[in-house]
Amino acid sequence: MNRVEADEGTRVGRVMQAIRSRIAGRELAAGAKLPSIRRFSETMAVSKSTVVEAYDRLAAEGVIQARRGSGFYVAGHAPPFSVADLGPRLERAVDPFWVSRQSLDAGDSVLKPGCGWLPADWLPQEALRRALRTASRAPAETLGDYGTPLGLAPLRQVLARRMGLHSIDASPAQIMLTESGTQALDIVCRFLIEPGDSVLVDDPCYFNFHALLRAHRVRIVGVPYTRSGPDPVELERVLAEQRPRLYITNSALHNPTGATLSPVVAHRVLKLADQFGLTIVEDDIFADFEPEPAPRLAAFDGLDRVVQIGSFSKSLSASVRCGYIAARQDWIEGLIDLKIAASFGTGRLAADMVLTILRDGSYRKHMDGLRGRLARAMGETSARLKAMGVRPWIEPRGGMFLWCELPEGLDSAIIARQLLAEDIVLAPGNVYSLSQSAGRFLRFNVAQSGDPRLFSALGRAMAAGAPQGSTASD
Amino acid sequence: MNRVEADEGTRVGRVMQAIRSRIAGRELAAGAKLPSIRRFSETMAVSKSTVVEAYDRLAAEGVIQARRGSGFYVAGHAPPFSVADLGPRLERAVDPFWVSRQSLDAGDSVLKPGCGWLPADWLPQEALRRALRTASRAPAETLGDYGTPLGLAPLRQVLARRMGLHSIDASPAQIMLTESGTQALDIVCRFLIEPGDSVLVDDPCYFNFHALLRAHRVRIVGVPYTRSGPDPVELERVLAEQRPRLYITNSALHNPTGATLSPVVAHRVLKLADQFGLTIVEDDIFADFEPEPAPRLAAFDGLDRVVQIGSFSKSLSASVRCGYIAARQDWIEGLIDLKIAASFGTGRLAADMVLTILRDGSYRKHMDGLRGRLARAMGETSARLKAMGVRPWIEPRGGMFLWCELPEGLDSAIIARQLLAEDIVLAPGNVYSLSQSAGRFLRFNVAQSGDPRLFSALGRAMAAGAPQGSTASD
């Protein structure tokens, strides 16, 4: 096959893929008419014959049907909704569920440097056991009843005070408890966006933002993330062009990069949000991992255009489910209704346990120790990776994530697949990247990267994958 | 105002309301053009001048805007999504959130005969306390880690065996744990339906089905529920006319009526489901309240067209969050992806506690005692209500709900508002009724109806509301 044919094949494939994702995303429902050959050739900037070829192949596959003299139509009934089918069909190694599914399914013998949480023995076990014993003596209502719509009042008071330490002015009545940070984001999305809206995320960003937004059937748009936050020039361009309603981001200890929003960029972001009528969700679940507080959009903005969400899944326990939303007072009633509709109440027991641990001082002590332990693990992991030619993009101020670039010529998705065969779950960069531009990156969880097996297996995979004439440590 | 003017006013109001709900339901987005006067007068079967008047009034309110020579358009930006705004705008007393919000918010001094759960001291406190103490000695992973994507395997094995007792053939691999029965239903809806689809519910049905379906932006259609299940003739008609994709129902101890599906109707329902390509969600959260097992759609059907959901929120604890979905094997992967997208994992701790209580025999003992206690409360509540002229629609086989009709001339929404002023939360019939045809009904929770204050307050409200010349006990 010569170069021209290969390019032509790619173009036909691209058109086929574009139609397939519109069908999967329900933009084209079963029975709907496809765009005309002429119009779609303009949309995709390809020749009409390329579109004809693509439509013919899709018809041969039974995906669409030609009707004489009338054009092409989507065939039969749509299959049940699948979030994995929306957006470009990616290889399973780089789709947004790859890391979560592999990590959640992994047995105890599997190494999980790609996962997003701490090993269970880094969590405050004694405090959790004590909180369970305390709960075993709680009133009958705590053991059996639904919580109130907003959730346990004394915990909301503590959360409001903690937000005050970050200069965020929130009353307990502006805080609603949820089952988790993810559920908090889901409720906010249900409240603020509708199918077909555009939603902005950082590129790269936490992969589950992509997964959740696909479930909401919105159009996801990305803004490049720099070492001090979203690129302001690109942000302005994408706001003007795509008019997203919502922007989901982390301000401190950004996932996956570990970067921190600078005050200058924070002000620029809020100014643009005002200008373009944008609402921002600041996902702050890593707040307590910071060595010292960095700027928060919610602090500058006063919870006007900014909604903050948080949880204790990363710092305390993923098993004791407790997250929260802090938002404008006039949005709280609507958020409560949606929480009741989608999950009825929230568990009193989890909230009660979190409150016990926050109050008795064991949480503060645990986090003090944890930050030190993570800083040491960060130094060690960083040194080991650098020695192998794997370069950290920045030295994060804290947290558990190290965003690293492989030497040229290596593909992190290939390496991730190779290490999976050796029972090691890595997090390849493109699961975080809407533009698929992070193919040489890996996110390492330094708390899960202590085992020397990781580095020997990584070294072998890099050597095997390196272009001829170079070595992995070039 | 004479009769003709009043009718005209009603017609204009009906047209205004129809436009308002289309805007609230996003059928008409901000900036969208309204139907032409002529077309909408045909749709609504009213005169053109009625539509002109309705459009003018909506324009005066700022809801829509006239553009010279071009028609009417939806004004400005849509407000944040509100499930309470979708569907006909009901008085708060009869909207689907009324009972849940009042019940969840109620302090300890409030009587809650309208709520849907047991008093905390009817739940197995000692078993819950023991399970918490057992959990306090659990391995670190149980205390801190995310569960596996499907959830705790030994609990799924126990659930599969329990379903076997109802002749439902489900393997543990077909069962996925969730945070609650409501979350289970939410995930199934996300998987099987899309905005704009029609979904069928019983009329009356559990009010939160309405709330959840509004959040999914679907069209809700109802089928009248009889003493032996959905009316088969009406079911066939509505399936043929509305082509719903999904039907959500309870087969045993139907909420709110307490009725049970008969085998004849069950077979008819499944035959129609086959004929019209309908999927059925059988919400079975009251299974363990049955004195003896009644037919299950999932048993006849073998989990082909039927998805079953359950939870322990009603029988064990609403605070220890644990529900589940049993579905076709080939749907499980898609359901897992949606669970991860929307809530990441499920708590191991709650699943662990439920397993402990199911295994050590205390659950069985608790339910045996509970069924007896409920049967006694049912008899007492039923006798007291009958003496007041409030007639149970049926004598339920078990469970906690008694669906009762007030004497002619009384409105349960008015009575519910009156009793709320005396700190008594009732459940007026129309919160359960899509067609708003249950205005004389109330659902009583017999476990929450022991206090004589309820009956004296109810008697006073009935006497005050009764038509002149009659008494409440006529």
Tab-separated table of C-alpha atoms in Angstrom, chain A residues 26 29 78-84 92 95 97 100-101 104-106 108 112 116-121 123 125 128-130 132-133 135-150 179-180 182-184 186 189-195 206-208 211-212 215-217 245 313-314 316-321 331 333-334 336-350 353, chain B residues 26 29 78-84 92 95 97 100-101 104-106 108 112 116-121 123 125 128-130 132-133 135-150 179-180 182-184 186 189-195 206-208 211-212 215-217 245 313-314 316-321 331 333-334 336-350 353:
chain	number	residue	atom	x	y	z
A	26	ARG	CA	-27.306	9.462	20.256
A	29	ALA	CA	-30.723	8.023	16.790
A	78	ALA	CA	-29.782	1.471	19.232
A	79	PRO	CA	-28.096	-0.869	21.739
A	80	PRO	CA	-28.286	-0.065	25.473
A	81	PHE	CA	-26.341	3.019	26.384
A	82	SER	CA	-22.635	2.488	26.902
A	83	VAL	CA	-20.401	5.240	28.204
A	84	ALA	CA	-17.421	3.321	26.868
A	92	ARG	CA	-9.159	-0.278	26.087
A	95	ASP	CA	-10.049	4.589	27.572
A	97	PHE	CA	-12.172	3.202	32.480
A	100	SER	CA	-10.144	2.398	37.379
A	101	ARG	CA	-11.306	-1.034	36.269
A	104	LEU	CA	-10.435	-1.790	41.427
A	105	ASP	CA	-10.334	-5.372	40.172
A	106	ALA	CA	-6.711	-6.011	41.159
A	108	ASP	CA	-3.599	-8.207	46.593
A	112	LYS	CA	-0.915	-0.529	41.504
A	116	GLY	CA	-5.494	6.961	42.542
A	117	TRP	CA	-5.605	6.071	46.226
A	118	LEU	CA	-3.359	5.221	49.140
A	119	PRO	CA	-2.542	1.665	50.240
A	120	ALA	CA	-4.967	0.669	53.011
A	121	ASP	CA	-2.145	0.559	55.574
A	123	LEU	CA	-4.800	5.179	56.174
A	125	GLN	CA	-6.647	2.349	60.805
A	128	LEU	CA	-11.226	4.143	61.915
A	129	ARG	CA	-11.484	1.206	64.326
A	130	ARG	CA	-12.103	3.594	67.219
A	132	LEU	CA	-16.506	2.108	64.526
A	133	ARG	CA	-16.495	1.228	68.211
A	135	ALA	CA	-20.581	4.201	66.362
A	136	SER	CA	-21.526	0.869	67.938
A	137	ARG	CA	-22.697	2.875	70.965
A	138	ALA	CA	-24.533	5.546	68.917
A	139	PRO	CA	-28.269	6.306	69.289
A	140	ALA	CA	-30.681	4.105	67.325
A	141	GLU	CA	-31.309	6.939	64.825
A	142	THR	CA	-27.640	7.065	63.803
A	143	LEU	CA	-27.626	3.310	63.269
A	144	GLY	CA	-30.826	3.021	61.292
A	145	ASP	CA	-32.345	6.266	60.029
A	146	TYR	CA	-31.846	8.255	56.894
A	147	GLY	CA	-29.853	11.440	57.357
A	148	THR	CA	-31.505	14.846	56.962
A	149	PRO	CA	-31.585	16.204	53.384
A	150	LEU	CA	-28.442	18.332	53.891
A	179	GLU	CA	-21.973	9.697	49.364
A	180	SER	CA	-18.690	10.653	47.681
A	182	THR	CA	-17.871	11.592	42.518
A	183	GLN	CA	-21.544	11.610	43.511
A	184	ALA	CA	-21.156	15.294	44.428
A	186	ASP	CA	-22.677	13.924	39.393
A	189	CYS	CA	-23.708	18.126	36.632
A	190	ARG	CA	-27.354	17.052	36.784
A	191	PHE	CA	-28.220	20.459	38.223
A	192	LEU	CA	-26.247	22.664	35.862
A	193	ILE	CA	-25.960	20.958	32.495
A	194	GLU	CA	-28.168	19.227	29.990
A	195	PRO	CA	-27.450	16.720	27.225
A	206	TYR	CA	-8.732	13.130	36.078
A	207	PHE	CA	-9.975	10.405	33.712
A	208	ASN	CA	-13.257	9.872	35.524
A	211	ALA	CA	-16.371	9.034	32.042
A	212	LEU	CA	-18.906	10.977	34.085
A	215	ALA	CA	-22.725	9.533	31.022
A	216	HIS	CA	-24.250	13.032	30.952
A	217	ARG	CA	-24.138	12.994	27.125
A	245	ARG	CA	-21.537	26.070	30.517
A	313	SER	CA	-12.151	8.993	50.273
A	314	LYS	CA	-8.486	9.743	49.618
A	316	LEU	CA	-9.422	8.845	55.444
A	317	SER	CA	-11.193	5.907	53.833
A	318	ALA	CA	-12.762	4.995	50.496
A	319	SER	CA	-14.903	2.492	52.374
A	320	VAL	CA	-16.556	5.072	54.661
A	321	ARG	CA	-18.415	7.017	51.972
A	331	TRP	CA	-28.941	26.434	44.479
A	333	GLU	CA	-32.835	23.393	47.372
A	334	GLY	CA	-32.468	22.195	43.785
A	336	ILE	CA	-31.236	18.511	47.582
A	337	ASP	CA	-34.129	17.529	45.304
A	338	LEU	CA	-31.693	15.900	42.882
A	339	LYS	CA	-29.899	14.060	45.681
A	340	ILE	CA	-33.199	12.660	46.927
A	341	ALA	CA	-34.309	11.721	43.412
A	342	ALA	CA	-31.087	9.857	42.648
A	343	SER	CA	-30.045	8.326	45.968
A	344	PHE	CA	-32.791	9.244	48.449
A	345	GLY	CA	-30.662	10.012	51.499
A	346	THR	CA	-27.089	9.798	52.608
A	347	GLY	CA	-25.870	7.426	55.285
A	348	ARG	CA	-25.721	8.871	58.780
A	349	LEU	CA	-23.185	6.308	59.877
A	350	ALA	CA	-20.407	7.377	57.496
A	353	MET	CA	-17.621	8.339	61.716
B	26	ARG	CA	-36.047	21.538	27.848
B	29	ALA	CA	-34.640	25.508	24.978
B	78	ALA	CA	-32.738	28.702	30.947
B	79	PRO	CA	-32.397	28.592	34.728
B	80	PRO	CA	-30.467	25.721	36.345
B	81	PHE	CA	-32.244	22.422	35.979
B	82	SER	CA	-34.926	21.750	38.542
B	83	VAL	CA	-36.656	18.388	38.784
B	84	ALA	CA	-39.419	20.082	40.743
B	92	ARG	CA	-45.836	21.593	46.899
B	95	ASP	CA	-45.341	17.197	44.316
B	97	PHE	CA	-40.725	15.645	46.905
B	100	SER	CA	-39.634	12.807	51.336
B	101	ARG	CA	-38.552	16.343	52.186
B	104	LEU	CA	-36.384	13.541	56.117
B	105	ASP	CA	-36.373	17.014	57.643
B	106	ALA	CA	-38.686	16.142	60.532
B	108	ASP	CA	-37.913	13.782	66.703
B	112	LYS	CA	-44.420	10.570	60.440
B	116	GLY	CA	-41.667	5.184	53.997
B	117	TRP	CA	-39.450	3.604	56.619
B	118	LEU	CA	-39.580	1.999	60.040
B	119	PRO	CA	-38.929	3.845	63.301
B	120	ALA	CA	-35.263	3.385	64.231
B	121	ASP	CA	-36.211	1.304	67.286
B	123	LEU	CA	-34.651	-2.023	63.383
B	125	GLN	CA	-30.108	-2.359	66.852
B	128	LEU	CA	-26.119	-3.445	63.947
B	129	ARG	CA	-24.030	-2.673	67.025
B	130	ARG	CA	-22.473	-6.126	66.919
B	132	LEU	CA	-19.975	-2.409	63.916
B	133	ARG	CA	-17.842	-4.026	66.618
B	135	ALA	CA	-16.091	-4.299	61.540
B	136	SER	CA	-13.789	-2.544	64.011
B	137	ARG	CA	-11.610	-5.691	63.901
B	138	ALA	CA	-11.757	-6.063	60.079
B	139	PRO	CA	-8.649	-6.105	57.860
B	140	ALA	CA	-7.245	-2.725	56.792
B	141	GLU	CA	-8.642	-3.208	53.261
B	142	THR	CA	-12.227	-3.433	54.526
B	143	LEU	CA	-11.734	-0.250	56.540
B	144	GLY	CA	-10.095	1.837	53.884
B	145	ASP	CA	-10.180	0.483	50.338
B	146	TYR	CA	-12.676	0.800	47.531
B	147	GLY	CA	-14.721	-2.319	46.898
B	148	THR	CA	-14.284	-4.323	43.695
B	149	PRO	CA	-16.393	-3.123	40.746
B	150	LEU	CA	-19.150	-5.699	41.402
B	179	GLU	CA	-25.077	2.311	47.510
B	180	SER	CA	-28.859	1.944	47.701
B	182	THR	CA	-32.479	4.234	44.540
B	183	GLN	CA	-28.930	4.365	43.166
B	184	ALA	CA	-29.525	0.931	41.623
B	186	ASP	CA	-30.661	5.394	38.739
B	189	CYS	CA	-32.145	4.121	33.990
B	190	ARG	CA	-28.841	5.583	32.817
B	191	PHE	CA	-28.076	2.303	31.092
B	192	LEU	CA	-31.407	1.671	29.396
B	193	ILE	CA	-33.062	4.980	28.646
B	194	GLU	CA	-32.234	8.294	27.086
B	195	PRO	CA	-33.762	11.753	27.414
B	206	TYR	CA	-43.716	5.164	44.709
B	207	PHE	CA	-43.394	8.943	44.348
B	208	ASN	CA	-39.632	8.919	43.996
B	211	ALA	CA	-38.730	12.349	40.818
B	212	LEU	CA	-35.957	10.124	39.467
B	215	ALA	CA	-34.148	13.901	36.534
B	216	HIS	CA	-33.649	11.601	33.543
B	217	ARG	CA	-35.755	13.957	31.398
B	245	ARG	CA	-38.827	1.400	26.691
B	313	SER	CA	-32.516	0.253	53.694
B	314	LYS	CA	-36.042	-0.672	54.798
B	316	LEU	CA	-32.005	-3.397	58.246
B	317	SER	CA	-30.797	0.195	58.184
B	318	ALA	CA	-31.082	3.261	55.965
B	319	SER	CA	-27.805	4.439	57.456
B	320	VAL	CA	-25.762	1.418	56.327
B	321	ARG	CA	-26.054	1.980	52.588
B	331	TRP	CA	-25.402	-5.945	30.651
B	333	GLU	CA	-20.038	-4.614	32.163
B	334	GLY	CA	-21.986	-1.574	31.006
B	336	ILE	CA	-20.227	-1.372	36.132
B	337	ASP	CA	-18.851	1.382	33.879
B	338	LEU	CA	-21.804	3.605	34.763
B	339	LYS	CA	-21.421	2.903	38.474
B	340	ILE	CA	-17.752	3.875	38.316
B	341	ALA	CA	-18.508	6.988	36.263
B	342	ALA	CA	-21.187	8.209	38.669
B	343	SER	CA	-19.954	7.113	42.099
B	344	PHE	CA	-16.574	5.449	41.526
B	345	GLY	CA	-16.857	2.557	43.959
B	346	THR	CA	-19.173	1.286	46.629
B	347	GLY	CA	-18.261	1.183	50.298
B	348	ARG	CA	-16.842	-2.102	51.516
B	349	LEU	CA	-17.809	-1.373	55.088
B	350	ALA	CA	-21.586	-1.272	54.515
B	353	MET	CA	-21.832	-5.190	57.859
